[in-house]
Short mmCIF file of C-alpha atoms and ligand atoms in Angstrom, two decimals:
data_model
loop_
_atom_site.label_atom_id
_atom_site.label_comp_id
_atom_site.label_asym_id
_atom_site.label_seq_id
_atom_site.Cartn_x
_atom_site.Cartn_y
_atom_site.Cartn_z
CA MET O 13 12.93 -24.35 -5.19
CA LYS O 14 12.36 -20.48 -4.41
CA ALA O 15 12.87 -18.71 -0.76
CA ILE O 16 11.14 -15.64 -0.60
CA ILE O 17 11.43 -13.47 2.07
CA ILE O 18 8.85 -11.23 2.58
CA THR O 19 9.32 -8.30 4.32
CA GLY O 20 6.50 -6.17 6.06
CA GLY O 21 4.09 -9.12 5.40
CA ALA O 22 1.70 -8.10 9.01
CA GLY O 23 1.72 -5.24 7.57
CA PHE O 24 -1.89 -4.62 4.58
CA ILE O 25 -0.90 -5.02 1.75
CA GLY O 26 1.64 -7.31 2.80
CA SER O 27 -0.56 -9.89 4.19
CA HIS O 28 -2.48 -10.19 1.46
CA VAL O 29 0.63 -10.89 -0.67
CA VAL O 30 2.22 -13.91 1.90
CA ARG O 31 -1.42 -15.56 1.71
CA LEU O 32 -1.88 -15.21 -1.99
CA PHE O 33 1.53 -16.96 -2.30
CA VAL O 34 1.69 -19.47 0.43
CA ASN O 35 -1.94 -20.46 -0.90
CA LYS O 36 -1.31 -19.98 -4.24
CA TYR O 37 3.08 -22.06 -4.40
CA PRO O 38 3.28 -24.70 -1.89
CA GLU O 39 6.51 -25.29 -3.24
CA TYR O 40 7.65 -22.28 -2.37
CA ARG O 41 8.98 -21.08 0.63
CA ILE O 42 7.62 -18.09 2.49
CA ILE O 43 9.63 -16.18 4.90
CA ASN O 44 8.09 -13.02 5.98
CA VAL O 45 10.02 -10.60 7.34
CA ASP O 46 8.00 -7.88 10.05
CA LYS O 47 9.21 -5.83 13.84
CA LEU O 48 5.48 -5.72 13.78
CA THR O 49 5.55 -1.39 14.19
CA TYR O 50 2.39 -0.20 14.81
CA ALA O 51 1.10 -0.90 11.76
CA GLY O 52 2.31 -5.00 11.67
CA ASN O 53 -0.39 -7.60 13.24
CA LEU O 54 -0.05 -11.00 12.68
CA ALA O 55 -4.02 -11.16 13.51
CA ASN O 56 -3.56 -10.73 9.94
CA LEU O 57 -2.31 -13.69 9.05
CA LYS O 58 -4.02 -16.54 11.58
CA ASP O 59 -5.53 -18.50 8.65
CA ILE O 60 -2.07 -19.25 7.36
CA GLU O 61 -0.01 -19.48 10.34
CA ASP O 62 0.33 -22.81 10.68
CA LYS O 63 1.19 -23.73 6.54
CA PRO O 64 4.55 -25.51 6.09
CA ASN O 65 5.67 -23.29 3.58
CA TYR O 66 5.38 -20.52 5.98
CA ARG O 67 7.36 -18.84 7.94
CA PHE O 68 7.56 -15.97 9.78
CA VAL O 69 10.27 -13.92 11.60
CA LYS O 70 10.27 -10.82 14.00
CA ALA O 71 12.52 -9.15 12.76
CA ASP O 72 13.91 -5.26 11.74
CA ILE O 73 15.14 -4.16 8.09
CA CYS O 74 17.55 -2.38 9.20
CA ASP O 75 19.36 -4.79 11.35
CA PHE O 76 22.15 -5.83 8.75
CA ALA O 77 23.72 -8.46 10.67
CA THR O 78 19.82 -10.61 11.30
CA ILE O 79 18.59 -9.87 7.64
CA HIS O 80 22.33 -11.88 6.09
CA ARG O 81 22.07 -14.38 8.52
CA LEU O 82 18.72 -15.22 7.65
CA MET O 83 19.58 -14.95 4.08
CA GLU O 84 22.30 -17.60 4.49
CA GLU O 85 19.85 -19.97 6.36
CA GLU O 86 17.59 -19.97 4.33
CA GLN O 87 19.32 -19.78 2.13
CA VAL O 88 16.92 -16.27 0.52
CA THR O 89 16.21 -17.18 -3.39
CA SER O 90 14.27 -14.08 -3.78
CA VAL O 91 12.67 -10.67 -1.15
CA ILE O 92 10.14 -9.18 -1.54
CA HIS O 93 10.01 -5.93 -0.49
CA LEU O 94 7.36 -4.33 1.52
CA ALA O 95 8.51 -3.21 4.73
CA ALA O 96 8.04 0.96 5.48
CA GLU O 97 6.86 3.37 7.62
CA SER O 98 3.95 4.32 5.03
CA HIS O 99 1.64 6.97 6.43
CA VAL O 100 2.16 10.17 5.32
CA ASP O 101 0.48 12.18 8.85
CA ARG O 102 3.15 10.76 10.79
CA SER O 103 6.20 11.58 8.11
CA ILE O 104 5.32 14.17 8.75
CA LYS O 105 5.58 14.06 12.35
CA ASP O 106 8.30 11.74 12.69
CA PRO O 107 10.70 12.49 9.73
CA PHE O 108 13.40 10.39 11.17
CA THR O 109 11.74 7.67 11.45
CA PHE O 110 11.01 7.56 8.04
CA ALA O 111 14.27 7.69 6.20
CA GLN O 112 15.76 5.01 8.87
CA THR O 113 12.99 2.50 8.17
CA ASN O 114 12.37 2.84 4.49
CA VAL O 115 15.98 4.42 3.43
CA MET O 116 18.29 2.44 5.58
CA GLY O 117 16.58 -0.11 6.33
CA THR O 118 15.33 -0.45 2.60
CA LEU O 119 19.89 -0.69 1.53
CA SER O 120 20.04 -3.28 4.64
CA MET O 121 18.07 -5.32 2.58
CA LEU O 122 19.58 -4.08 -0.53
CA GLN O 123 23.24 -4.83 0.90
CA ALA O 124 22.26 -8.69 2.85
CA ALA O 125 20.94 -10.58 -0.46
CA LYS O 126 24.02 -9.01 -2.67
CA LEU O 127 26.59 -9.59 0.10
CA TYR O 128 24.65 -13.50 -0.13
CA TRP O 129 24.14 -14.29 -3.26
CA GLU O 130 27.36 -13.03 -4.38
CA THR O 131 29.18 -15.78 -2.71
CA LEU O 132 26.57 -18.35 -4.96
CA PRO O 133 28.58 -20.28 -7.57
CA GLU O 134 25.58 -19.25 -10.22
CA LYS O 135 25.29 -15.10 -7.99
CA TYR O 136 22.60 -13.20 -9.16
CA GLU O 137 20.60 -16.05 -12.17
CA GLY O 138 17.61 -17.07 -10.93
CA LYS O 139 17.13 -14.75 -8.30
CA ARG O 140 15.16 -11.60 -8.06
CA PHE O 141 15.00 -8.28 -5.76
CA TYR O 142 11.45 -6.65 -5.92
CA HIS O 143 11.20 -3.27 -4.24
CA ILE O 144 6.76 -1.95 -4.04
CA SER O 145 7.25 1.12 -4.89
CA THR O 146 4.05 4.32 -4.30
CA ASP O 147 2.94 6.32 -7.05
CA GLU O 148 3.85 9.57 -4.03
CA VAL O 149 7.42 9.76 -6.04
CA TYR O 150 6.21 11.22 -8.81
CA GLY O 151 4.64 14.23 -6.63
CA ALA O 152 1.42 15.66 -7.55
CA LEU O 153 -0.57 16.28 -10.54
CA GLU O 154 -3.06 19.53 -10.79
CA LEU O 155 -6.68 19.63 -10.83
CA THR O 156 -7.37 20.99 -13.77
CA HIS O 157 -11.14 19.80 -14.69
CA PRO O 158 -11.82 19.96 -10.93
CA GLU O 159 -16.33 18.83 -12.18
CA GLY O 160 -14.36 15.42 -13.46
CA ILE O 161 -14.09 14.56 -17.72
CA GLU O 162 -14.67 11.38 -18.89
CA SER O 163 -11.53 9.87 -18.59
CA PRO O 164 -9.14 7.68 -21.59
CA PHE O 165 -8.09 4.79 -20.31
CA THR O 166 -10.40 2.43 -18.25
CA THR O 167 -9.87 -0.82 -16.41
CA LYS O 168 -12.47 -3.22 -14.52
CA ALA O 169 -11.45 -1.03 -11.25
CA SER O 170 -12.98 1.47 -12.91
CA SER O 171 -15.96 3.33 -11.24
CA GLU O 172 -19.34 3.47 -12.41
CA HIS O 173 -18.70 7.14 -12.20
CA HIS O 174 -15.35 6.89 -14.03
CA HIS O 175 -13.93 10.82 -13.68
CA ALA O 176 -10.39 11.82 -15.06
CA TYR O 177 -9.78 15.14 -13.25
CA GLY O 178 -6.67 16.62 -15.41
CA GLU O 179 -5.80 15.06 -18.64
CA LYS O 180 -2.28 14.44 -17.67
CA PHE O 181 -1.45 10.85 -15.85
CA PHE O 182 2.04 9.74 -13.75
CA THR O 183 3.68 7.55 -16.76
CA GLU O 184 6.95 5.54 -16.16
CA ASP O 185 8.95 8.16 -17.87
CA LEU O 186 8.69 10.99 -15.26
CA LYS O 187 11.28 12.88 -13.52
CA TYR O 188 10.88 12.55 -9.62
CA MET O 189 9.63 15.13 -7.64
CA PRO O 190 8.37 13.84 -4.26
CA HIS O 191 6.86 16.46 -1.84
CA SER O 192 6.71 14.92 1.84
CA PRO O 193 8.90 13.09 3.95
CA TYR O 194 7.15 10.26 3.51
CA SER O 195 7.21 10.05 -0.60
CA ALA O 196 11.17 11.89 -0.15
CA SER O 197 11.77 8.50 1.56
CA LYS O 198 9.90 6.68 -0.63
CA ALA O 199 11.77 8.50 -4.03
CA SER O 200 15.34 7.38 -2.06
CA SER O 201 15.08 3.58 -1.66
CA ASP O 202 14.28 3.71 -5.53
CA HIS O 203 16.53 4.76 -6.36
CA PHE O 204 19.06 2.50 -4.10
CA VAL O 205 17.10 -0.15 -5.35
CA ARG O 206 18.49 1.32 -9.34
CA ALA O 207 21.61 1.91 -8.26
CA PHE O 208 22.40 -1.85 -7.17
CA HIS O 209 21.06 -2.73 -10.59
CA ASP O 210 22.73 -0.62 -12.54
CA THR O 211 26.13 -0.62 -9.82
CA TYR O 212 26.03 -4.48 -9.20
CA GLY O 213 24.16 -5.83 -11.79
CA MET O 214 21.67 -7.21 -8.92
CA PRO O 215 18.37 -7.88 -10.98
CA THR O 216 15.92 -5.69 -9.31
CA ILE O 217 12.74 -4.99 -9.85
CA VAL O 218 10.37 -2.10 -8.90
CA THR O 219 6.64 -0.73 -9.32
CA ASN O 220 4.73 1.97 -7.82
CA CYS O 221 1.69 1.78 -6.81
CA SER O 222 -1.54 4.18 -6.53
CA ASN O 223 -4.05 3.95 -3.16
CA ASN O 224 -4.79 1.03 -2.27
CA TYR O 225 -7.99 -0.33 0.18
CA GLY O 226 -9.58 -2.90 1.47
CA PRO O 227 -9.39 -5.56 4.59
CA TYR O 228 -6.14 -5.10 6.67
CA GLN O 229 -5.93 -1.66 6.71
CA PHE O 230 -5.11 0.15 9.91
CA PRO O 231 -7.79 2.36 10.93
CA GLU O 232 -4.89 5.97 9.95
CA LYS O 233 -5.95 5.95 6.78
CA LEU O 234 -8.74 7.62 4.94
CA ILE O 235 -10.82 4.68 4.51
CA PRO O 236 -10.87 2.46 7.72
CA LEU O 237 -10.62 5.51 9.93
CA PHE O 238 -14.10 6.14 8.27
CA ILE O 239 -15.60 3.42 8.17
CA ASN O 240 -14.42 2.94 12.19
CA ASN O 241 -15.80 6.56 12.91
CA ILE O 242 -19.08 6.62 11.53
CA ARG O 243 -19.81 3.11 12.85
CA HIS O 244 -19.20 5.50 16.51
CA ARG O 245 -20.38 8.00 15.38
CA LYS O 246 -17.91 10.33 15.42
CA PRO O 247 -16.39 12.88 13.40
CA LEU O 248 -14.84 12.30 10.10
CA PRO O 249 -11.85 14.91 9.48
CA VAL O 250 -12.17 15.81 6.18
CA TYR O 251 -8.17 17.99 5.18
CA GLY O 252 -9.13 21.24 2.84
CA LYS O 253 -12.47 20.71 0.99
CA GLY O 254 -11.87 17.15 0.09
CA GLU O 255 -11.17 18.65 -3.55
CA ASN O 256 -7.99 16.06 -3.12
CA VAL O 257 -7.82 13.07 -5.93
CA ARG O 258 -7.25 9.81 -5.03
CA ASP O 259 -6.84 6.54 -7.63
CA TRP O 260 -7.96 3.64 -6.01
CA LEU O 261 -7.09 0.24 -6.67
CA TYR O 262 -8.72 -3.11 -4.51
CA VAL O 263 -5.51 -4.97 -2.26
CA GLU O 264 -5.88 -8.07 -3.86
CA ASP O 265 -5.35 -6.96 -7.16
CA HIS O 266 -2.47 -5.01 -6.64
CA ALA O 267 -1.04 -8.49 -4.35
CA ARG O 268 -2.05 -10.18 -7.56
CA ALA O 269 -0.39 -7.70 -9.77
CA ILE O 270 3.58 -8.65 -7.47
CA ASP O 271 2.72 -11.72 -8.22
CA LEU O 272 2.54 -11.26 -12.41
CA ILE O 273 5.57 -9.50 -12.30
CA PHE O 274 7.10 -10.88 -9.74
CA HIS O 275 7.21 -13.74 -11.66
CA LYS O 276 6.93 -11.92 -15.19
CA GLY O 277 8.45 -8.45 -15.35
CA ALA O 278 11.31 -7.57 -16.45
CA ILE O 279 14.69 -7.46 -15.01
CA ALA O 280 14.82 -3.33 -14.24
CA GLU O 281 12.03 -2.50 -15.50
CA THR O 282 9.94 -0.26 -13.76
CA TYR O 283 5.44 -0.64 -13.88
CA ASN O 284 2.93 1.33 -12.92
CA ILE O 285 0.01 0.32 -11.26
CA GLY O 286 -3.95 1.51 -10.63
CA GLY O 287 -6.88 1.19 -11.88
CA PHE O 288 -8.35 4.36 -13.86
CA ASN O 289 -10.55 5.02 -10.71
CA GLU O 290 -10.02 8.50 -9.87
CA TRP O 291 -12.47 10.10 -7.13
CA LYS O 292 -12.38 13.08 -5.09
CA ASN O 293 -11.54 12.88 -1.90
CA ILE O 294 -15.30 14.14 -0.54
CA ASP O 295 -16.91 11.60 -2.87
CA ILE O 296 -15.88 8.76 -1.49
CA ILE O 297 -17.14 9.28 2.05
CA HIS O 298 -20.42 10.13 0.54
CA VAL O 299 -20.60 7.33 -0.57
CA LEU O 300 -19.07 5.07 2.56
CA ILE O 301 -21.44 7.10 5.28
CA LYS O 302 -24.12 5.60 2.39
CA THR O 303 -22.72 1.86 2.73
CA VAL O 304 -21.82 1.99 5.75
CA ASP O 305 -25.54 3.36 7.30
CA ARG O 306 -27.60 1.34 4.43
CA LEU O 307 -25.61 -2.25 5.86
CA LEU O 308 -26.02 -0.86 9.57
CA GLY O 309 -29.80 -0.40 9.05
CA ARG O 310 -29.81 3.27 9.23
CA LYS O 311 -31.53 5.92 6.83
CA GLU O 312 -29.36 6.29 4.18
CA GLY O 313 -27.36 9.22 4.60
CA GLU O 314 -28.43 10.20 7.71
CA ASP O 315 -24.18 10.14 8.82
CA LEU O 316 -23.73 12.81 6.54
CA ASP O 317 -23.49 15.39 9.95
CA LEU O 318 -20.18 14.18 10.77
CA ILE O 319 -18.20 15.12 8.29
CA THR O 320 -16.24 18.11 9.86
CA TYR O 321 -13.57 19.85 7.57
CA VAL O 322 -10.29 20.56 9.49
CA THR O 323 -6.98 22.29 9.03
CA ASP O 324 -5.41 20.80 5.96
CA ARG O 325 -2.78 18.25 5.46
CA ALA O 326 0.64 20.17 5.20
CA GLY O 327 2.29 19.77 1.41
CA HIS O 328 -0.85 18.33 0.73
CA ASP O 329 -0.47 16.20 -2.94
CA MET O 330 -3.78 17.74 -4.81
CA ARG O 331 -4.37 14.66 -7.50
CA TYR O 332 -3.43 11.11 -8.15
CA ALA O 333 -3.37 9.69 -11.04
CA ILE O 334 -1.58 6.46 -12.93
CA ASP O 335 -1.82 6.00 -16.53
CA SER O 336 -0.88 1.66 -15.92
CA ARG O 337 -1.16 1.04 -19.57
CA LYS O 338 2.14 -0.24 -19.47
CA LEU O 339 1.81 -3.26 -17.47
CA GLN O 340 -1.60 -3.67 -19.02
CA ARG O 341 0.30 -3.96 -22.79
CA GLU O 342 3.08 -5.66 -21.28
CA LEU O 343 2.58 -7.73 -19.06
CA GLY O 344 -2.02 -8.57 -20.14
CA TRP O 345 -2.64 -7.66 -15.76
CA GLU O 346 -6.01 -5.95 -15.44
CA PRO O 347 -8.48 -5.30 -11.67
CA SER O 348 -10.71 -8.28 -11.12
CA LEU O 349 -13.13 -6.23 -9.09
CA GLN O 350 -15.54 -2.31 -9.93
CA PHE O 351 -14.70 0.35 -7.10
CA GLU O 352 -18.47 -0.10 -5.71
CA GLU O 353 -18.54 -3.79 -5.79
CA GLY O 354 -15.03 -3.11 -3.45
CA ILE O 355 -16.34 -0.69 -0.75
CA GLU O 356 -19.22 -2.99 -1.44
CA LYS O 357 -16.54 -5.95 0.07
CA THR O 358 -14.78 -4.23 2.39
CA VAL O 359 -17.12 -2.00 4.10
CA ARG O 360 -18.97 -5.20 4.73
CA TRP O 361 -15.52 -7.07 5.92
CA TYR O 362 -14.49 -4.20 9.04
CA LEU O 363 -18.23 -4.05 10.06
CA ASP O 364 -18.23 -7.95 9.91
CA ASN O 365 -14.01 -7.81 11.70
CA GLN O 366 -14.48 -5.05 14.64
CA GLU O 367 -12.99 -7.26 16.41
CA TRP O 368 -9.64 -7.02 14.61
CA MET O 369 -11.41 -2.40 14.73
CA ASP O 370 -11.71 -3.19 18.54
CA ARG O 371 -8.32 -4.40 19.66
CA ILE O 372 -6.51 -2.24 17.34
CA THR O 373 -8.10 1.09 18.60
CA SER O 374 -8.04 0.09 22.21
CA GLY O 375 -5.05 1.29 24.42
CA GLU O 376 -1.86 2.98 22.35
CA TYR O 377 -3.74 3.65 19.11
CA GLU O 378 -6.41 6.37 20.91
CA LYS O 379 -3.33 8.38 21.96
CA TYR O 380 -2.38 8.35 19.23
CA TYR O 381 -5.65 9.80 17.19
CA GLU O 382 -5.31 12.55 20.28
CA ASP O 383 -2.24 13.00 18.84
CA MET O 384 -3.59 13.58 15.43
CA TYR O 385 -6.61 15.81 15.45
CA LYS O 386 -6.04 17.90 18.66
CA ASN O 387 -4.77 21.03 16.69
CA ARG O 388 -7.04 20.34 13.02
P1 NAD M 23 1.90 -1.02 6.31
O1 NAD M 23 2.17 0.25 7.70
O2 NAD M 23 0.53 -0.63 6.78
O3 NAD M 23 2.13 -2.09 6.96
C1 NAD M 23 3.25 -1.55 7.48
C2 NAD M 23 4.33 -3.28 7.31
O4 NAD M 23 6.15 -3.42 7.89
C3 NAD M 23 3.78 -3.49 8.94
O5 NAD M 23 3.69 -4.87 9.19
C4 NAD M 23 5.47 -2.90 9.65
O6 NAD M 23 5.17 -4.42 11.15
C5 NAD M 23 6.37 -3.68 9.39
N1 NAD M 23 7.72 -2.65 9.27
C6 NAD M 23 8.23 -1.56 9.30
N2 NAD M 23 8.97 -1.07 9.57
C7 NAD M 23 9.46 -1.95 9.96
C8 NAD M 23 11.17 -2.77 9.77
N3 NAD M 23 12.29 -1.72 10.73
N4 NAD M 23 10.98 -4.54 10.07
C9 NAD M 23 10.83 -4.98 9.91
N5 NAD M 23 8.94 -4.38 9.26
C10 NAD M 23 9.25 -2.67 9.44
O7 NAD M 23 2.25 -0.84 4.93
P2 NAD M 23 1.09 -0.66 3.59
O8 NAD M 23 0.15 -0.10 3.57
O9 NAD M 23 1.00 -2.18 3.66
O10 NAD M 23 2.54 -0.90 2.40
C11 NAD M 23 3.23 -1.76 2.31
C12 NAD M 23 3.90 -1.26 0.81
O11 NAD M 23 3.25 -0.34 -0.19
C13 NAD M 23 5.10 0.57 1.55
O12 NAD M 23 6.83 -0.38 0.92
C14 NAD M 23 4.67 1.01 0.81
O13 NAD M 23 5.11 2.25 0.89
C15 NAD M 23 3.49 1.01 0.04
N6 NAD M 23 2.38 1.37 -1.43
C16 NAD M 23 1.38 0.87 -0.34
C17 NAD M 23 0.18 1.80 -0.53
C18 NAD M 23 -1.36 2.25 -0.06
O14 NAD M 23 -1.84 3.47 0.24
N7 NAD M 23 -1.21 1.06 1.30
C19 NAD M 23 0.46 1.94 -1.83
C20 NAD M 23 1.29 2.54 -2.84
C21 NAD M 23 2.67 1.55 -2.39
O1 DAU M 24 -0.64 6.86 -3.63
C1 DAU M 24 0.21 5.47 -2.52
C2 DAU M 24 -0.14 6.00 -0.69
O2 DAU M 24 -1.42 5.98 -0.92
C3 DAU M 24 0.36 4.78 0.11
O3 DAU M 24 1.35 5.20 -0.93
C4 DAU M 24 0.53 5.57 1.50
O4 DAU M 24 1.23 4.12 1.88
C5 DAU M 24 -0.97 5.66 1.86
O5 DAU M 24 -1.11 5.76 2.47
C6 DAU M 24 -1.73 6.87 0.05
O6 DAU M 24 -0.78 7.55 1.07
P1 DAU M 24 -2.91 8.55 1.23
O7 DAU M 24 -1.42 9.86 2.06
O8 DAU M 24 -3.63 9.04 0.24
O9 DAU M 24 -4.11 7.73 1.81
P2 DAU M 24 -4.37 8.61 2.98
O10 DAU M 24 -4.97 7.76 3.07
O11 DAU M 24 -3.96 9.69 5.01
O12 DAU M 24 -5.20 9.53 3.02
C7 DAU M 24 -5.95 9.81 1.85
C8 DAU M 24 -6.44 10.46 1.16
O13 DAU M 24 -7.72 11.18 2.21
C9 DAU M 24 -5.75 12.10 1.28
O14 DAU M 24 -5.90 13.16 -0.04
C10 DAU M 24 -6.22 12.60 2.36
C11 DAU M 24 -6.84 12.95 2.95
N1 DAU M 24 -7.75 12.49 4.25
C12 DAU M 24 -7.07 11.30 5.32
C13 DAU M 24 -7.20 11.20 6.33
C14 DAU M 24 -6.37 9.75 7.13
C15 DAU M 24 -8.73 13.59 4.66
O15 DAU M 24 -9.43 13.68 4.53
N2 DAU M 24 -9.07 13.11 6.27
C16 DAU M 24 -8.08 11.66 7.03
O16 DAU M 24 -8.41 11.71 8.15
#
């Protein structure tokens, strides 16, 4: 019997991972530990909240005593750790919260698991501490080919336009070079996870994934923010020249990769997860405008004039591009959705779930949004 703590399960990616595990593995007990910060939302899990193999516990991962008690009470066999502060712009304004949650919170999870597992006769046997991290720890790649070159690699997620904007990709053996307080805090947490393997023999795994998109993403991130703004005909704040490149993966494909790696990944290994699907921000924004316009029955492209160039993000990383061939080769992972299908599905989801969006974007959110964009 597996009892798995999934942290951050009320957030964007976490809710997809919780849903997948609860539905796919009725024989496992899934304990979702989430503090419900502004980014946590139990409405993301409405469809599974009454399942007998699911429990929600509202707790702060930094609260070591509570986490340790929960490990004992539930006889936890594994941890899949997603809880984090995740938004780069917020980290620029408030780095302390990122160090606290992402570094100290991860350390608290590791230490609680260690102290509990070390009391058991079998100790670490059959246990797993799986840490979910980001490609941003590798820093930024250069935009050596602004017009795009034919990509040397491909997966099902690769878009029809299928370009690479440079020859280099993030591989698992690259040196960490984080630039933002967010990525510095994630890099530090990755180091702690590996240190617990190397020092105490804890069975850890780390994965570093590229940008996710899909349902239930908090509308401070590019794709849901812009879909909502286009719907309301609000300005679309494009940082800098809109030339920055991100490598996009549909969130359910990330959740499927997490499932596969949790069950089949090798202890102490790192796997990069990405779909070989690079896009310049401005090109994605054009696709979003056209898709929203079409689905709302507006003239396609009619909202292009909402594009508003604003002051760039401080330290804005130019290009992320993941090399996920190790995961494909060793575990046979393939994304299931092509980008064009994923974007259509995503835009439809946000337009069909306006109540979900309206609840989040009322009250406190307006103040956040105003503060964030006041001086841009
Ligand atoms: P999110 O911001 O949508 O959700 C984070 C969740 O963590 C929320 O439910 C929040 O309430 C919870 N949380 C925050 N602080 C907590 C604390 N102290 N104790 C307990 N719970 C707390 O984040 P996301 O985009 O779903 O990202 C999840 C994880 O995946 C993060 O670790 C992030 O670094 C990583 N990641 C994200 C992406 C992406 O594109 N979103 C890509 C790669 C990796
Ligand atoms: O690469 C993985 C990372 O992807 C995750 O680790 C992070 O948790 C996740 O937030 C995401 O980080 P980004 O900074 O790439 O995502 P964001 O949606 O904030 O921005 C995507 C790009 O769009 C980035 O180049 C900045 C730009 N942008 C963003 C916003 C919110 C704009 O031009 N305007 C905006 O208003």
